[in-house]
């Protein structure tokens, strides 16, 4: 997994553009989180954000949201709750502005679905009343996601994805 992510970044740095490099660094940050290597995850999340800010005009509307999601995840994994919360909030705000309905649902599911930081990350999601929704086969997945984002206001964990989807 790590070799594939580095290979992808290398390839896109050779033949791609800054957007490809930004996404490659986001991918590496995610992989390092999965491998529980917090320092490397943060380094790549910071590089992702640097490219996002420098090349803002080249990015899609979801790229900045993912850059903040990467930083929120890396900071949460390290127990840096205030930084994690700030980037989580910004990622959520930007996620709700994503123009394409499908892209918005994918991003918000990614934002609400990560569990790289255990209790801290789960606590942030629960605080917002958020949970992941399986939108497969839904004719109105954006509306379904809006209901998810609104949550119930409860602090306890929400139902599992399977229970929500009615499977």
PDB file of C-alpha atoms in Angstrom:
ATOM      1  CA  UNK A   1       0.000   0.000   0.000  1.00  0.00           C
ATOM      2  CA  UNK A   2       2.763   2.448   0.925  1.00  0.00           C
ATOM      3  CA  UNK A   3       4.869   1.565  -2.118  1.00  0.00           C
ATOM      4  CA  UNK A   4       1.860   2.017  -4.383  1.00  0.00           C
ATOM      5  CA  UNK A   5       1.082   5.439  -2.871  1.00  0.00           C
ATOM      6  CA  UNK A   6       4.684   6.613  -3.239  1.00  0.00           C
ATOM      7  CA  UNK A   7       4.789   5.257  -6.792  1.00  0.00           C
ATOM      8  CA  UNK A   8       1.622   7.122  -7.635  1.00  0.00           C
ATOM      9  CA  UNK A   9       3.008  10.383  -6.255  1.00  0.00           C
ATOM     10  CA  UNK A  10       6.289   9.876  -8.113  1.00  0.00           C
ATOM     11  CA  UNK A  11       4.460   9.191 -11.378  1.00  0.00           C
ATOM     12  CA  UNK A  12       2.224  12.245 -11.062  1.00  0.00           C
ATOM     13  CA  UNK A  13       5.147  14.483 -10.119  1.00  0.00           C
ATOM     14  CA  UNK A  14       6.864  13.388 -13.350  1.00  0.00           C
ATOM     15  CA  UNK A  15       3.962  13.718 -15.785  1.00  0.00           C
ATOM     16  CA  UNK A  16       1.170  15.436 -13.890  1.00  0.00           C
ATOM     17  CA  UNK A  17       0.420  18.846 -12.495  1.00  0.00           C
ATOM     18  CA  UNK A  18       0.227  20.392  -9.001  1.00  0.00           C
ATOM     19  CA  UNK A  19      -3.306  19.066  -8.502  1.00  0.00           C
ATOM     20  CA  UNK A  20      -2.043  15.517  -9.024  1.00  0.00           C
ATOM     21  CA  UNK A  21       0.808  16.134  -6.556  1.00  0.00           C
ATOM     22  CA  UNK A  22      -1.641  17.581  -4.012  1.00  0.00           C
ATOM     23  CA  UNK A  23      -3.833  14.493  -4.246  1.00  0.00           C
ATOM     24  CA  UNK A  24      -0.777  12.246  -4.052  1.00  0.00           C
ATOM     25  CA  UNK A  25       0.285  13.847  -0.772  1.00  0.00           C
ATOM     26  CA  UNK A  26      -3.255  13.500   0.564  1.00  0.00           C
ATOM     27  CA  UNK A  27      -3.173   9.804  -0.362  1.00  0.00           C
ATOM     28  CA  UNK A  28       0.161   9.308   1.390  1.00  0.00           C
ATOM     29  CA  UNK A  29      -1.191  11.041   4.484  1.00  0.00           C
ATOM     30  CA  UNK A  30      -4.143   8.625   4.500  1.00  0.00           C
ATOM     31  CA  UNK A  31      -1.878   5.598   4.031  1.00  0.00           C
ATOM     32  CA  UNK A  32       0.428   6.698   6.847  1.00  0.00           C
ATOM     33  CA  UNK A  33      -2.601   7.099   9.121  1.00  0.00           C
ATOM     34  CA  UNK A  34      -3.692   3.572   8.264  1.00  0.00           C
ATOM     35  CA  UNK A  35      -0.176   2.429   9.176  1.00  0.00           C
ATOM     36  CA  UNK A  36      -0.353   4.427  12.438  1.00  0.00           C
ATOM     37  CA  UNK A  37       2.645   6.560  11.463  1.00  0.00           C
ATOM     38  CA  UNK A  38       1.378   9.926  12.671  1.00  0.00           C
ATOM     39  CA  UNK A  39       4.440  12.059  11.978  1.00  0.00           C
ATOM     40  CA  UNK A  40       4.666  11.049   8.324  1.00  0.00           C
ATOM     41  CA  UNK A  41       0.909  11.467   7.943  1.00  0.00           C
ATOM     42  CA  UNK A  42       1.156  15.033   9.192  1.00  0.00           C
ATOM     43  CA  UNK A  43       4.107  15.834   6.919  1.00  0.00           C
ATOM     44  CA  UNK A  44       2.163  14.767   3.833  1.00  0.00           C
ATOM     45  CA  UNK A  45      -1.033  16.462   5.027  1.00  0.00           C
ATOM     46  CA  UNK A  46       0.946  19.703   5.415  1.00  0.00           C
ATOM     47  CA  UNK A  47       2.454  19.326   1.931  1.00  0.00           C
ATOM     48  CA  UNK A  48      -1.042  18.674   0.589  1.00  0.00           C
ATOM     49  CA  UNK A  49      -2.298  21.895   2.209  1.00  0.00           C
ATOM     50  CA  UNK A  50       0.707  23.879   0.969  1.00  0.00           C
ATOM     51  CA  UNK A  51       0.027  22.793  -2.620  1.00  0.00           C
ATOM     52  CA  UNK A  52      -3.684  23.488  -2.163  1.00  0.00           C
ATOM     53  CA  UNK A  53      -3.037  27.043  -1.039  1.00  0.00           C
ATOM     54  CA  UNK A  54      -0.348  27.729  -3.642  1.00  0.00           C
ATOM     55  CA  UNK A  55      -2.353  26.308  -6.562  1.00  0.00           C
ATOM     56  CA  UNK A  56      -5.865  27.222  -5.386  1.00  0.00           C
ATOM     57  CA  UNK A  57      -7.029  28.312  -8.849  1.00  0.00           C
ATOM     58  CA  UNK A  58      -6.173  24.875 -10.298  1.00  0.00           C
ATOM     59  CA  UNK A  59      -8.011  22.842  -7.667  1.00  0.00           C
ATOM     60  CA  UNK A  60     -11.494  21.351  -7.798  1.00  0.00           C
ATOM     61  CA  UNK A  61     -13.906  22.458  -5.084  1.00  0.00           C
ATOM     62  CA  UNK A  62     -13.358  19.227  -3.147  1.00  0.00           C
ATOM     63  CA  UNK A  63      -9.541  19.452  -3.076  1.00  0.00           C
ATOM     64  CA  UNK A  64      -9.388  22.091  -0.332  1.00  0.00           C
ATOM     65  CA  UNK A  65     -11.980  20.184   1.707  1.00  0.00           C
ATOM     66  CA  UNK A  66      -9.838  17.033   1.471  1.00  0.00           C
ATOM     67  CA  UNK A  67      -6.701  18.991   2.418  1.00  0.00           C
ATOM     68  CA  UNK A  68      -8.403  20.104   5.641  1.00  0.00           C
ATOM     69  CA  UNK A  69      -9.741  16.578   6.224  1.00  0.00           C
ATOM     70  CA  UNK A  70      -6.177  15.249   5.944  1.00  0.00           C
ATOM     71  CA  UNK A  71      -4.880  17.763   8.489  1.00  0.00           C
ATOM     72  CA  UNK A  72      -7.825  17.128  10.829  1.00  0.00           C
ATOM     73  CA  UNK A  73      -7.147  13.394  10.715  1.00  0.00           C
ATOM     74  CA  UNK A  74      -3.395  13.742  11.248  1.00  0.00           C
ATOM     75  CA  UNK A  75      -3.815  16.170  14.146  1.00  0.00           C
ATOM     76  CA  UNK A  76      -6.544  14.034  15.731  1.00  0.00           C
ATOM     77  CA  UNK A  77      -4.344  10.957  15.493  1.00  0.00           C
ATOM     78  CA  UNK A  78      -1.631  12.853  17.390  1.00  0.00           C
ATOM     79  CA  UNK A  79      -4.109  13.987  20.046  1.00  0.00           C
ATOM     80  CA  UNK A  80      -3.948  17.650  18.989  1.00  0.00           C
ATOM     81  CA  UNK A  81      -7.650  18.191  19.521  1.00  0.00           C
ATOM     82  CA  UNK A  82      -7.853  21.947  18.937  1.00  0.00           C
ATOM     83  CA  UNK A  83      -6.016  21.778  15.600  1.00  0.00           C
ATOM     84  CA  UNK A  84      -8.044  18.719  14.611  1.00  0.00           C
ATOM     85  CA  UNK A  85     -11.293  20.487  15.459  1.00  0.00           C
ATOM     86  CA  UNK A  86     -10.330  23.622  13.492  1.00  0.00           C
ATOM     87  CA  UNK A  87      -9.514  21.649  10.354  1.00  0.00           C
ATOM     88  CA  UNK A  88     -12.497  19.342  10.815  1.00  0.00           C
ATOM     89  CA  UNK A  89     -14.811  22.361  11.017  1.00  0.00           C
ATOM     90  CA  UNK A  90     -13.252  23.937   7.925  1.00  0.00           C
ATOM     91  CA  UNK A  91     -13.412  20.632   6.012  1.00  0.00           C
ATOM     92  CA  UNK A  92     -17.083  20.269   6.922  1.00  0.00           C
ATOM     93  CA  UNK A  93     -17.852  23.852   5.812  1.00  0.00           C
ATOM     94  CA  UNK A  94     -16.050  23.349   2.510  1.00  0.00           C
ATOM     95  CA  UNK A  95     -17.639  19.940   2.027  1.00  0.00           C
ATOM     96  CA  UNK A  96     -21.088  21.453   2.186  1.00  0.00           C
ATOM     97  CA  UNK A  97     -20.086  23.866  -0.609  1.00  0.00           C
ATOM     98  CA  UNK A  98     -19.054  21.136  -3.073  1.00  0.00           C
ATOM     99  CA  UNK A  99     -21.158  21.784  -6.177  1.00  0.00           C
ATOM    100  CA  UNK A 100     -21.534  18.235  -7.464  1.00  0.00           C
ATOM    101  CA  UNK A 101     -24.007  16.267  -5.339  1.00  0.00           C
ATOM    102  CA  UNK A 102     -22.179  12.962  -5.715  1.00  0.00           C
ATOM    103  CA  UNK A 103     -18.779  14.522  -4.901  1.00  0.00           C
ATOM    104  CA  UNK A 104     -20.302  16.162  -1.814  1.00  0.00           C
ATOM    105  CA  UNK A 105     -21.730  12.888  -0.531  1.00  0.00           C
ATOM    106  CA  UNK A 106     -18.460  11.042  -1.161  1.00  0.00           C
ATOM    107  CA  UNK A 107     -16.451  13.704   0.648  1.00  0.00           C
ATOM    108  CA  UNK A 108     -18.771  13.967   3.639  1.00  0.00           C
ATOM    109  CA  UNK A 109     -18.874  10.185   3.984  1.00  0.00           C
ATOM    110  CA  UNK A 110     -15.059  10.192   3.952  1.00  0.00           C
ATOM    111  CA  UNK A 111     -14.964  12.983   6.522  1.00  0.00           C
ATOM    112  CA  UNK A 112     -17.432  11.316   8.849  1.00  0.00           C
ATOM    113  CA  UNK A 113     -16.223   7.767   8.258  1.00  0.00           C
ATOM    114  CA  UNK A 114     -12.552   7.879   9.248  1.00  0.00           C
ATOM    115  CA  UNK A 115     -11.549   6.348  12.551  1.00  0.00           C
ATOM    116  CA  UNK A 116      -7.792   6.928  12.509  1.00  0.00           C
ATOM    117  CA  UNK A 117      -7.770   8.757  15.821  1.00  0.00           C
ATOM    118  CA  UNK A 118      -9.967   6.537  17.898  1.00  0.00           C
ATOM    119  CA  UNK A 119     -11.851   8.341  20.645  1.00  0.00           C
ATOM    120  CA  UNK A 120     -10.858  11.878  19.617  1.00  0.00           C
ATOM    121  CA  UNK A 121     -12.042  11.514  16.026  1.00  0.00           C
ATOM    122  CA  UNK A 122     -15.129   9.565  17.050  1.00  0.00           C
ATOM    123  CA  UNK A 123     -15.885  12.252  19.616  1.00  0.00           C
ATOM    124  CA  UNK A 124     -15.727  14.998  16.982  1.00  0.00           C
ATOM    125  CA  UNK A 125     -18.123  13.070  14.748  1.00  0.00           C
ATOM    126  CA  UNK A 126     -20.509  12.300  17.610  1.00  0.00           C
ATOM    127  CA  UNK A 127     -20.451  15.924  18.752  1.00  0.00           C
ATOM    128  CA  UNK A 128     -21.800  16.957  15.377  1.00  0.00           C
ATOM    129  CA  UNK A 129     -24.344  14.126  15.320  1.00  0.00           C
ATOM    130  CA  UNK A 130     -22.654  12.676  12.250  1.00  0.00           C
ATOM    131  CA  UNK A 131     -22.496   9.164  10.949  1.00  0.00           C
ATOM    132  CA  UNK A 132     -21.773   7.510   7.660  1.00  0.00           C
ATOM    133  CA  UNK A 133     -24.627   6.719   5.309  1.00  0.00           C
ATOM    134  CA  UNK A 134     -24.694   4.030   2.643  1.00  0.00           C
ATOM    135  CA  UNK A 135     -26.249   5.890  -0.290  1.00  0.00           C
ATOM    136  CA  UNK A 136     -25.999   3.063  -2.809  1.00  0.00           C
ATOM    137  CA  UNK A 137     -29.165   2.845  -4.852  1.00  0.00           C
ATOM    138  CA  UNK A 138     -30.662   5.975  -3.351  1.00  0.00           C
ATOM    139  CA  UNK A 139     -32.399   8.230  -5.826  1.00  0.00           C
ATOM    140  CA  UNK A 140     -31.808  11.223  -3.592  1.00  0.00           C
ATOM    141  CA  UNK A 141     -28.455  10.621  -1.935  1.00  0.00           C
ATOM    142  CA  UNK A 142     -27.759  14.326  -1.298  1.00  0.00           C
ATOM    143  CA  UNK A 143     -30.980  14.728   0.692  1.00  0.00           C
ATOM    144  CA  UNK A 144     -30.196  11.540   2.575  1.00  0.00           C
ATOM    145  CA  UNK A 145     -26.739  12.948   3.406  1.00  0.00           C
ATOM    146  CA  UNK A 146     -28.264  16.265   4.550  1.00  0.00           C
ATOM    147  CA  UNK A 147     -30.371  14.327   7.044  1.00  0.00           C
ATOM    148  CA  UNK A 148     -27.215  12.569   8.181  1.00  0.00           C
ATOM    149  CA  UNK A 149     -25.360  15.871   8.626  1.00  0.00           C
ATOM    150  CA  UNK A 150     -28.210  17.329  10.625  1.00  0.00           C
ATOM    151  CA  UNK A 151     -27.928  14.349  12.938  1.00  0.00           C
ATOM    152  CA  UNK A 152     -30.037  13.974  16.022  1.00  0.00           C
ATOM    153  CA  UNK A 153     -28.035  16.224  18.323  1.00  0.00           C
ATOM    154  CA  UNK A 154     -27.293  13.236  20.553  1.00  0.00           C
ATOM    155  CA  UNK A 155     -23.820  12.765  21.996  1.00  0.00           C
ATOM    156  CA  UNK A 156     -23.870   8.964  21.985  1.00  0.00           C
ATOM    157  CA  UNK A 157     -22.714   7.003  18.925  1.00  0.00           C
ATOM    158  CA  UNK A 158     -25.136   6.777  16.036  1.00  0.00           C
ATOM    159  CA  UNK A 159     -26.432   3.618  14.370  1.00  0.00           C
ATOM    160  CA  UNK A 160     -24.122   1.605  12.181  1.00  0.00           C
ATOM    161  CA  UNK A 161     -24.072   2.070   8.432  1.00  0.00           C
ATOM    162  CA  UNK A 162     -25.924  -1.220   7.974  1.00  0.00           C
ATOM    163  CA  UNK A 163     -28.720  -0.195  10.363  1.00  0.00           C
ATOM    164  CA  UNK A 164     -29.113   3.169   8.655  1.00  0.00           C
ATOM    165  CA  UNK A 165     -29.271   1.639   5.201  1.00  0.00           C
ATOM    166  CA  UNK A 166     -31.886  -0.849   6.406  1.00  0.00           C
ATOM    167  CA  UNK A 167     -29.806  -3.862   5.368  1.00  0.00           C
TER     168      UNK A 167
END
